[in-house]
mmCIF file with all atom_site columns, C-alpha atoms in Angstrom:
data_model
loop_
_atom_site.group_PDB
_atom_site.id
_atom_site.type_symbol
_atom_site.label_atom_id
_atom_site.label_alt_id
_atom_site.label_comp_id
_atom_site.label_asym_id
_atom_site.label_entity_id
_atom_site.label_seq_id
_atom_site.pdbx_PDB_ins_code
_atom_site.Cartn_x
_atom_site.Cartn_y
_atom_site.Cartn_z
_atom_site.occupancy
_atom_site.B_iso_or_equiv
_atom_site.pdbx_formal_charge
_atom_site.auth_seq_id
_atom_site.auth_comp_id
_atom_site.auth_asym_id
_atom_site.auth_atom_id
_atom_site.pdbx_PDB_model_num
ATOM 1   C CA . UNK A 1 1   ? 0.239  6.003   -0.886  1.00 97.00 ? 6   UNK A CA 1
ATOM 2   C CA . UNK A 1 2   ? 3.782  4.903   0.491   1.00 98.00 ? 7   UNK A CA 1
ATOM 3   C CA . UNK A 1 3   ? 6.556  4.281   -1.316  1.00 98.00 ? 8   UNK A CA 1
ATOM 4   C CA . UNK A 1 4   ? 9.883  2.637   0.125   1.00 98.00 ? 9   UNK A CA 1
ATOM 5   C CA . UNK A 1 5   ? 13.416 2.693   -0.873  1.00 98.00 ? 10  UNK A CA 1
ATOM 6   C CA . UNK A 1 6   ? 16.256 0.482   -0.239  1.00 98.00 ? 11  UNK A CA 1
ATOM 7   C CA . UNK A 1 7   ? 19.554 1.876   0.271   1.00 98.00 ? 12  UNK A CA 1
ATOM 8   C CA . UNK A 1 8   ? 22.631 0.303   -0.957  1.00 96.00 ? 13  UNK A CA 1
ATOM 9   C CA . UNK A 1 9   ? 22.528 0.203   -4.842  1.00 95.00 ? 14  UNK A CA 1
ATOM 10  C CA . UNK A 1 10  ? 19.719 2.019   -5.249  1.00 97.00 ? 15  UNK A CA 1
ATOM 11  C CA . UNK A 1 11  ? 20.256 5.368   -3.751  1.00 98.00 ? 16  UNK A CA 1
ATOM 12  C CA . UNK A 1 12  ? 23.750 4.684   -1.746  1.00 97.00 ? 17  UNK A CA 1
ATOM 13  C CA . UNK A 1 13  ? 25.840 3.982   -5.380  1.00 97.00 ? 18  UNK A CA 1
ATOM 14  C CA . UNK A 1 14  ? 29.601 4.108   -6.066  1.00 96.00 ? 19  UNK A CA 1
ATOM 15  C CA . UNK A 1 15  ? 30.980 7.148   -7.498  1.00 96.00 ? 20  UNK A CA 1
ATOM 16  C CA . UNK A 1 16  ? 33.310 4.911   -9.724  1.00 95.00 ? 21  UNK A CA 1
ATOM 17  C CA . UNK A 1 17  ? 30.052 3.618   -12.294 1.00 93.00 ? 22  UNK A CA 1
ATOM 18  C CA . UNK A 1 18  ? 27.195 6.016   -11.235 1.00 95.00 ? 23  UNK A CA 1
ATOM 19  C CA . UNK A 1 19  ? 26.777 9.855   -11.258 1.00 96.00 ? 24  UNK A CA 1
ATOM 20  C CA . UNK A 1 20  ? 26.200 10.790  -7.540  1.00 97.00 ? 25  UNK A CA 1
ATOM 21  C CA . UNK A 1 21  ? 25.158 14.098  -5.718  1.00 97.00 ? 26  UNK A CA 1
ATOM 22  C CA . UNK A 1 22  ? 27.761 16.400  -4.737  1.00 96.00 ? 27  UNK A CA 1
ATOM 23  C CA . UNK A 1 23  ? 30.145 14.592  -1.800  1.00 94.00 ? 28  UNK A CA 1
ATOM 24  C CA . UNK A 1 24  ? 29.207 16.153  1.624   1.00 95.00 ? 29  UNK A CA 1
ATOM 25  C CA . UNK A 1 25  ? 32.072 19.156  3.172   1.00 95.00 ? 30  UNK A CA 1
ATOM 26  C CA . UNK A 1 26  ? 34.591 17.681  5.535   1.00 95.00 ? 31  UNK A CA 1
ATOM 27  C CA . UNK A 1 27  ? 34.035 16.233  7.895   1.00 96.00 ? 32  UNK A CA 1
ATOM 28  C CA . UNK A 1 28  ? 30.829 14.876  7.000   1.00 95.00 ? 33  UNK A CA 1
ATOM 29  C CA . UNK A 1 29  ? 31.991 13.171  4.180   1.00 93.00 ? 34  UNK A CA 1
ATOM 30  C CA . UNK A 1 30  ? 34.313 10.853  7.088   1.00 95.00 ? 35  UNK A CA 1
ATOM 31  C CA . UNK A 1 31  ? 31.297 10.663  8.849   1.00 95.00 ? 36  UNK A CA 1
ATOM 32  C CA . UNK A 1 32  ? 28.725 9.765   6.103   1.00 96.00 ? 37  UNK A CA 1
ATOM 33  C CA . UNK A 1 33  ? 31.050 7.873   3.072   1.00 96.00 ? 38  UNK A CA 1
ATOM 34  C CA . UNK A 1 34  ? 27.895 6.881   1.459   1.00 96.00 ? 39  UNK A CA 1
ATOM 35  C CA . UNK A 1 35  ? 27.104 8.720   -2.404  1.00 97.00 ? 40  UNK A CA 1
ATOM 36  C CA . UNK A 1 36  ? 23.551 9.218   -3.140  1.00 98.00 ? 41  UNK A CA 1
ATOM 37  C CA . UNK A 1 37  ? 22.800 8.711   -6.905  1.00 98.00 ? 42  UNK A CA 1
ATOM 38  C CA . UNK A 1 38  ? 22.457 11.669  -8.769  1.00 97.00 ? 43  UNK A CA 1
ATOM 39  C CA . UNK A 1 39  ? 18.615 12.543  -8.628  1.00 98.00 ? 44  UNK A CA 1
ATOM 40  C CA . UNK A 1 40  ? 17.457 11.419  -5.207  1.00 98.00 ? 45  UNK A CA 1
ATOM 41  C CA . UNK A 1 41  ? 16.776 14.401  -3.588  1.00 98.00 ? 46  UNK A CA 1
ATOM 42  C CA . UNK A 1 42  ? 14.936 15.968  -6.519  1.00 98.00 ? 47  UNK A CA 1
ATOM 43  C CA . UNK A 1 43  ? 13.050 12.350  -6.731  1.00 98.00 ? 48  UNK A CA 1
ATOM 44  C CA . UNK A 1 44  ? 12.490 12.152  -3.015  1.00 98.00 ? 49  UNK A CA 1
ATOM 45  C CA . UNK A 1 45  ? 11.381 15.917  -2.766  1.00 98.00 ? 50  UNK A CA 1
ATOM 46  C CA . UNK A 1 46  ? 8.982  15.201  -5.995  1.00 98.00 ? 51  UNK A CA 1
ATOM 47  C CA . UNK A 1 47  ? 7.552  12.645  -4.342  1.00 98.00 ? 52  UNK A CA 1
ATOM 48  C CA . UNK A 1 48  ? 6.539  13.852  -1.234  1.00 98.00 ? 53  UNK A CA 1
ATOM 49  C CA . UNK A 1 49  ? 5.525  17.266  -3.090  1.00 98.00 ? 54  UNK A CA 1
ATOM 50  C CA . UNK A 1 50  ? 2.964  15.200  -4.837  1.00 98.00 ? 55  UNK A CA 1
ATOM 51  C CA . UNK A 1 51  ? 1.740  13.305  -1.759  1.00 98.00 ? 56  UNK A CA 1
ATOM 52  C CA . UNK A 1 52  ? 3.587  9.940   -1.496  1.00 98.00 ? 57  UNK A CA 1
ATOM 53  C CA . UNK A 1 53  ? 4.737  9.055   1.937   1.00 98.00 ? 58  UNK A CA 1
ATOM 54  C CA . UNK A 1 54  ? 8.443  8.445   1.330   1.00 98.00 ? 59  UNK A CA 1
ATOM 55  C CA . UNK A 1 55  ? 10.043 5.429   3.403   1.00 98.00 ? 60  UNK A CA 1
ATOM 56  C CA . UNK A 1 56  ? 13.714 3.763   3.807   1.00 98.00 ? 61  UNK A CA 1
ATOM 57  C CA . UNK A 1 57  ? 13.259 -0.145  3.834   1.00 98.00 ? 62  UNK A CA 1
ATOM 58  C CA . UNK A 1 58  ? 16.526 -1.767  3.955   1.00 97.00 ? 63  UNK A CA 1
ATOM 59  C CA . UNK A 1 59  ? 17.993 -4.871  5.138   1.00 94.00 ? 64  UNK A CA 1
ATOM 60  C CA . UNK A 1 60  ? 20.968 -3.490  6.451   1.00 96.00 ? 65  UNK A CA 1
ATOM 61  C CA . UNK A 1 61  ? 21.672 -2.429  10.400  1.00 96.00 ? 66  UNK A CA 1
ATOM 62  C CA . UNK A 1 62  ? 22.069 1.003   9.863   1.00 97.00 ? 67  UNK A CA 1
ATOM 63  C CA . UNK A 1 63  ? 19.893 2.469   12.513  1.00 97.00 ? 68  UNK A CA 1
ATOM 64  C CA . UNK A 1 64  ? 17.827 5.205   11.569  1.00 95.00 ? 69  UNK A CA 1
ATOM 65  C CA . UNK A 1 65  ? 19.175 8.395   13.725  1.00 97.00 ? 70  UNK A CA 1
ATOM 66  C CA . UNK A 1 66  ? 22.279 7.515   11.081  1.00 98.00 ? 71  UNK A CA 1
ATOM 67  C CA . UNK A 1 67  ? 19.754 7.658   7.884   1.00 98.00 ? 72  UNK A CA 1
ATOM 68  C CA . UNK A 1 68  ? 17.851 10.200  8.997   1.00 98.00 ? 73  UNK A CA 1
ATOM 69  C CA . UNK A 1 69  ? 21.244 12.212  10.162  1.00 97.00 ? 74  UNK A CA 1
ATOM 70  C CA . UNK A 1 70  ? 22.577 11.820  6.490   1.00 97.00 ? 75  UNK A CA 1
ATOM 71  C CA . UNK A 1 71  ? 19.646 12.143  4.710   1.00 98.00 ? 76  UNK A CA 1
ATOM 72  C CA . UNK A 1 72  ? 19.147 15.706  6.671   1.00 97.00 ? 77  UNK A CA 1
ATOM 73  C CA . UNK A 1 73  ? 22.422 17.467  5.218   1.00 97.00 ? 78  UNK A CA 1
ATOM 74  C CA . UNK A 1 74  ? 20.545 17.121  1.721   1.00 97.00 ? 79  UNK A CA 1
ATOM 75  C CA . UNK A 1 75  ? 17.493 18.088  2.824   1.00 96.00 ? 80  UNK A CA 1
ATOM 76  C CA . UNK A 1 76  ? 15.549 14.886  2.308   1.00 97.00 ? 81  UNK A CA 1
ATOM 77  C CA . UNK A 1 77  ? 13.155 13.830  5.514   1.00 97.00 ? 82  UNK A CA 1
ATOM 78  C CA . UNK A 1 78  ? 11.588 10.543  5.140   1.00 98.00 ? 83  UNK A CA 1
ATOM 79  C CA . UNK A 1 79  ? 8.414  9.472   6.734   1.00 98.00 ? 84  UNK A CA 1
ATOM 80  C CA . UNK A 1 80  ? 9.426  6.280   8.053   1.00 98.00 ? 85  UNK A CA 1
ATOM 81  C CA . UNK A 1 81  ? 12.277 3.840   8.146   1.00 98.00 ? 86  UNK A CA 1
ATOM 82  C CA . UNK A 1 82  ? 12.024 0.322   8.405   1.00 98.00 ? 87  UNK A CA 1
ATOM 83  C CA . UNK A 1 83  ? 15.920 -1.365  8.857   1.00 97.00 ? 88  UNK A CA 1
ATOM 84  C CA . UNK A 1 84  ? 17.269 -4.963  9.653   1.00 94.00 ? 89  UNK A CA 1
ATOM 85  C CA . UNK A 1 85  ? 16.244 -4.525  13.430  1.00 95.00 ? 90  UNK A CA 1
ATOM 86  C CA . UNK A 1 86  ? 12.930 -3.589  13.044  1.00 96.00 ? 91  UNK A CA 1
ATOM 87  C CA . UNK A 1 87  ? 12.364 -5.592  10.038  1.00 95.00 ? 92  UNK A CA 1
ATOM 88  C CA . UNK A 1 88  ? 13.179 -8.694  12.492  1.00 93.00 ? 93  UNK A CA 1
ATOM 89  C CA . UNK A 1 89  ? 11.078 -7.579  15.282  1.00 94.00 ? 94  UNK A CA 1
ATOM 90  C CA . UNK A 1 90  ? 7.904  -6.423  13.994  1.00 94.00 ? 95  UNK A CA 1
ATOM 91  C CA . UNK A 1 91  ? 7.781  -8.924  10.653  1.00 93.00 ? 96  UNK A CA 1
ATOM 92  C CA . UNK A 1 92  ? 9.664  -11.720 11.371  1.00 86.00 ? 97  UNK A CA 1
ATOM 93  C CA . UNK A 1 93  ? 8.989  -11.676 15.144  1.00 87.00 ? 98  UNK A CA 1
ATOM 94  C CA . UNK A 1 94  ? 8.696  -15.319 16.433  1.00 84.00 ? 99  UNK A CA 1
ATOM 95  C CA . UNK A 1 95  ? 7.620  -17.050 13.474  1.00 82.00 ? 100 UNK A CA 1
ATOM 96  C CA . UNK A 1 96  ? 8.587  -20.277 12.785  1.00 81.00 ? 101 UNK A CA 1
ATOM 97  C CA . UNK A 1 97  ? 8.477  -19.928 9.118   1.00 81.00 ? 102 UNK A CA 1
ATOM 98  C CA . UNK A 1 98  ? 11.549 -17.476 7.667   1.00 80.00 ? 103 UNK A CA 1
ATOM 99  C CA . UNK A 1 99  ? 10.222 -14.800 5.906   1.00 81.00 ? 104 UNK A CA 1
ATOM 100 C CA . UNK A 1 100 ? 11.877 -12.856 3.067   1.00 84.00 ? 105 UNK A CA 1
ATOM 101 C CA . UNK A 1 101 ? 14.024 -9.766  4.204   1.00 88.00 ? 106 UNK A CA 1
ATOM 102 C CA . UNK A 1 102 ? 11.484 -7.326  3.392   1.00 95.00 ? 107 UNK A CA 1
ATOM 103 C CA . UNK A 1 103 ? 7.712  -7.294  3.017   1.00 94.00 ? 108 UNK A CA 1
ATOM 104 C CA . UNK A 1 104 ? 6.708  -4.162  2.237   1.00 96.00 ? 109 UNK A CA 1
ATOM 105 C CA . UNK A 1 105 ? 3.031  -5.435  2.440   1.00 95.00 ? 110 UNK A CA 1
ATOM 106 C CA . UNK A 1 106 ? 3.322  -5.703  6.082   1.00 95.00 ? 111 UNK A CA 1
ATOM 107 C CA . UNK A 1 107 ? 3.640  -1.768  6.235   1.00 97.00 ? 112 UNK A CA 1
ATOM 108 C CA . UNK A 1 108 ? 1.061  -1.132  3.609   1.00 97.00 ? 113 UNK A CA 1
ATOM 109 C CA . UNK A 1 109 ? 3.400  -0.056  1.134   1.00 98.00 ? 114 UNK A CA 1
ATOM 110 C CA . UNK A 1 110 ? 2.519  0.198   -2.289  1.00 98.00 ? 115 UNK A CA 1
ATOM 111 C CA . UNK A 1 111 ? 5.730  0.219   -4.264  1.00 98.00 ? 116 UNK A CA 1
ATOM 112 C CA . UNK A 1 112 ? 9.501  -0.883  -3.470  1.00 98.00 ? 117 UNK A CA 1
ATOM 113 C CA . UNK A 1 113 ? 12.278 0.127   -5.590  1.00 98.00 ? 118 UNK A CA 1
ATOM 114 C CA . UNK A 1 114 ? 15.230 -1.926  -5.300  1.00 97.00 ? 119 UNK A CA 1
ATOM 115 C CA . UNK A 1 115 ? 17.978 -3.895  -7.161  1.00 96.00 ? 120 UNK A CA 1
ATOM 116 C CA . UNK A 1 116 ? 18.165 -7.289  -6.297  1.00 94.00 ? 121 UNK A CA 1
ATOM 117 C CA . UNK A 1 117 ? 16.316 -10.189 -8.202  1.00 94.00 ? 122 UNK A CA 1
ATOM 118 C CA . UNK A 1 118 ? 15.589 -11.409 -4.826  1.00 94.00 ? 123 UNK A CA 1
ATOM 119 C CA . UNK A 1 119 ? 13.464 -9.080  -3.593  1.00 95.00 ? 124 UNK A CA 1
ATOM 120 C CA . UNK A 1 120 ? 11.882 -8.976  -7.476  1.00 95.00 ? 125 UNK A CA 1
ATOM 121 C CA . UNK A 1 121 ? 11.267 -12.537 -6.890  1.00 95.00 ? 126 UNK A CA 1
ATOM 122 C CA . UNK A 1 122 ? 9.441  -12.573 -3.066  1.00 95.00 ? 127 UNK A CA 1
ATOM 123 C CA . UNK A 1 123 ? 7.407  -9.569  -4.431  1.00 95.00 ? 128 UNK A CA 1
ATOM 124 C CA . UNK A 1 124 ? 6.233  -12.133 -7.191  1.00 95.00 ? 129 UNK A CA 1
ATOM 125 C CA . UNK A 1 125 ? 5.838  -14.846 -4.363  1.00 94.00 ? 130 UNK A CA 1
ATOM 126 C CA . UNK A 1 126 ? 4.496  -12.281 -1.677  1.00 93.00 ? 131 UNK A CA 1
ATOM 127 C CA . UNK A 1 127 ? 2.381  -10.113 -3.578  1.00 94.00 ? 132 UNK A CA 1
ATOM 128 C CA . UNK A 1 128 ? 4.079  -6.882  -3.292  1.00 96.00 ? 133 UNK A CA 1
ATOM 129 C CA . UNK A 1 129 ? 5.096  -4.370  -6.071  1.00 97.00 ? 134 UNK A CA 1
ATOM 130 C CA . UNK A 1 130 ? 8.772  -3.827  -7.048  1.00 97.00 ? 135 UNK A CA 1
ATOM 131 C CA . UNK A 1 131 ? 10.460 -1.868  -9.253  1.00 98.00 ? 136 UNK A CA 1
ATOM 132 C CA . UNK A 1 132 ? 13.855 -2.598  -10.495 1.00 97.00 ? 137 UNK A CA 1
ATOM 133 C CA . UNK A 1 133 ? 16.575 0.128   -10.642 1.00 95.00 ? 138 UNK A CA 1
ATOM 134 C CA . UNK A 1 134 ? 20.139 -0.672  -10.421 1.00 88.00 ? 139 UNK A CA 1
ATOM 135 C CA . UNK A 1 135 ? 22.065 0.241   -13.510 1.00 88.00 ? 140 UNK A CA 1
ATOM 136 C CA . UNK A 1 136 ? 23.399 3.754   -14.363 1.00 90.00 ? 141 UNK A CA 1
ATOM 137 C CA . UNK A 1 137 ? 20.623 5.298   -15.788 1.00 92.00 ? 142 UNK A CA 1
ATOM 138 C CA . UNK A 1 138 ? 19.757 9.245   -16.425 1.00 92.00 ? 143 UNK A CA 1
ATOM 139 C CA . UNK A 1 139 ? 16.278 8.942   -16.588 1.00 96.00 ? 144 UNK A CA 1
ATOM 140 C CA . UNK A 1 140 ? 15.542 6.697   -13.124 1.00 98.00 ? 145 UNK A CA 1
ATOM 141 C CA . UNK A 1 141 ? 13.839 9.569   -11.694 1.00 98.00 ? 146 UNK A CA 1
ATOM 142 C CA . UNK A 1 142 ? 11.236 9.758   -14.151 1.00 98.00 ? 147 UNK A CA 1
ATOM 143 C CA . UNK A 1 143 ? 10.679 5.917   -14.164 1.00 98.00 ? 148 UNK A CA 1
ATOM 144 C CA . UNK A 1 144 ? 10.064 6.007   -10.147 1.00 98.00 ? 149 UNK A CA 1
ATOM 145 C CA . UNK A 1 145 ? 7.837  8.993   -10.891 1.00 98.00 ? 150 UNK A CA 1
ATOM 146 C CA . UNK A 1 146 ? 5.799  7.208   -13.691 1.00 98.00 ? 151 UNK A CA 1
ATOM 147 C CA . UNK A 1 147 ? 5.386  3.717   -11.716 1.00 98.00 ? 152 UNK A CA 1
ATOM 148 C CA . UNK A 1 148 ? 4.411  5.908   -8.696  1.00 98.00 ? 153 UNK A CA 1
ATOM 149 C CA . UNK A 1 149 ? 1.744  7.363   -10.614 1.00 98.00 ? 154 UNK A CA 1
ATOM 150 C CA . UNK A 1 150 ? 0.580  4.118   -12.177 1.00 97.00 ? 155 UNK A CA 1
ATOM 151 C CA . UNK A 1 151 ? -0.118 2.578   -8.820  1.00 97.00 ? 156 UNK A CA 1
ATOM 152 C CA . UNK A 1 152 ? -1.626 5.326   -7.580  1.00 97.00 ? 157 UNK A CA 1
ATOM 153 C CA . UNK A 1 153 ? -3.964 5.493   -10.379 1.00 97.00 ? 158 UNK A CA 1
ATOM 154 C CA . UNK A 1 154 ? -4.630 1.556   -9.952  1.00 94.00 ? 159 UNK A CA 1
ATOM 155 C CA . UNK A 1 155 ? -5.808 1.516   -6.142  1.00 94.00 ? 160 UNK A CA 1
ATOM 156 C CA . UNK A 1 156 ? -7.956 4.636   -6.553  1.00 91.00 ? 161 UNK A CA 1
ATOM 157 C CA . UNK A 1 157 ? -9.500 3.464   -9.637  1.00 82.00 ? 162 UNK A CA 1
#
């Protein structure tokens, strides 16, 4: 079962309302400015140590040597990463009709987590699973873990 993540708000968060992960060592920390939110490595590790394939799916044009680079100095490998440019070439392609910026259906993924009421909304229209996480909260981790669980539960049963 695959589960995607997007990036910014979810586990790229400002250090000024959200607990983060310990800042990289100079001069990585110039190189990568982004803070991961305190818990994604343990989640991301948890996850994969249980079987999920673990995927990136952002809208934003970060390419992925640059997640993959960052993600690396805390240990976290992802399976696959789907950004802006390949969201546009493989999903969107030539189609006439504008699709939302992510359909995580397209890559046969079973869960997103993200923040934006958007992307809540299209998985209502689409047909794709979403979980909300954007506020500060201690005990994100566990809901990931428990929704992951759920679905798996649901398309093996």
């Amino acid at each position: 079962m695959k589960i995607s993540f997007d990036l910014d708000e979810v586990l790229f968060v400002s250090p000024d309302y959200m607990e983060t992960e310990p800042e990289l060592r100079f001069p990585l920390n110039k190189m990568f400015p982004e803070r991961l939110r305190k818990g994604t490595v343990y989640l991301i590790n948890e996850l994969q140590r249980r079987g999920f394939e673990v995927w990136v799916y952002t809208s934003s044009f970060r390419t992925d040597v640059y997640i993959k680079s960052l993600f690396k100095r805390y240990g976290i490998h992802f399976n696959d990463i789907v950004n802006g440019y390949r969201h546009r070439a493989e999903v969107q392609g030539s189609k006439a009709e504008t699709l939302p910026q992510k359909m995580p259906t397209f890559y046969r993924i079973s869960l997103h987590v993200d923040d934006e009421d958007a992307i809540i909304e299209n998985g209502k229209r689409y047909g794709f699973r979403v979980l909300r996480i954007c506020e500060p909260d201690e005990h994100w981790t566990d809901k990931v873990l428990a929704e992951a669980e759920r679905i798996r539960k649901l398309e093996e049963g």
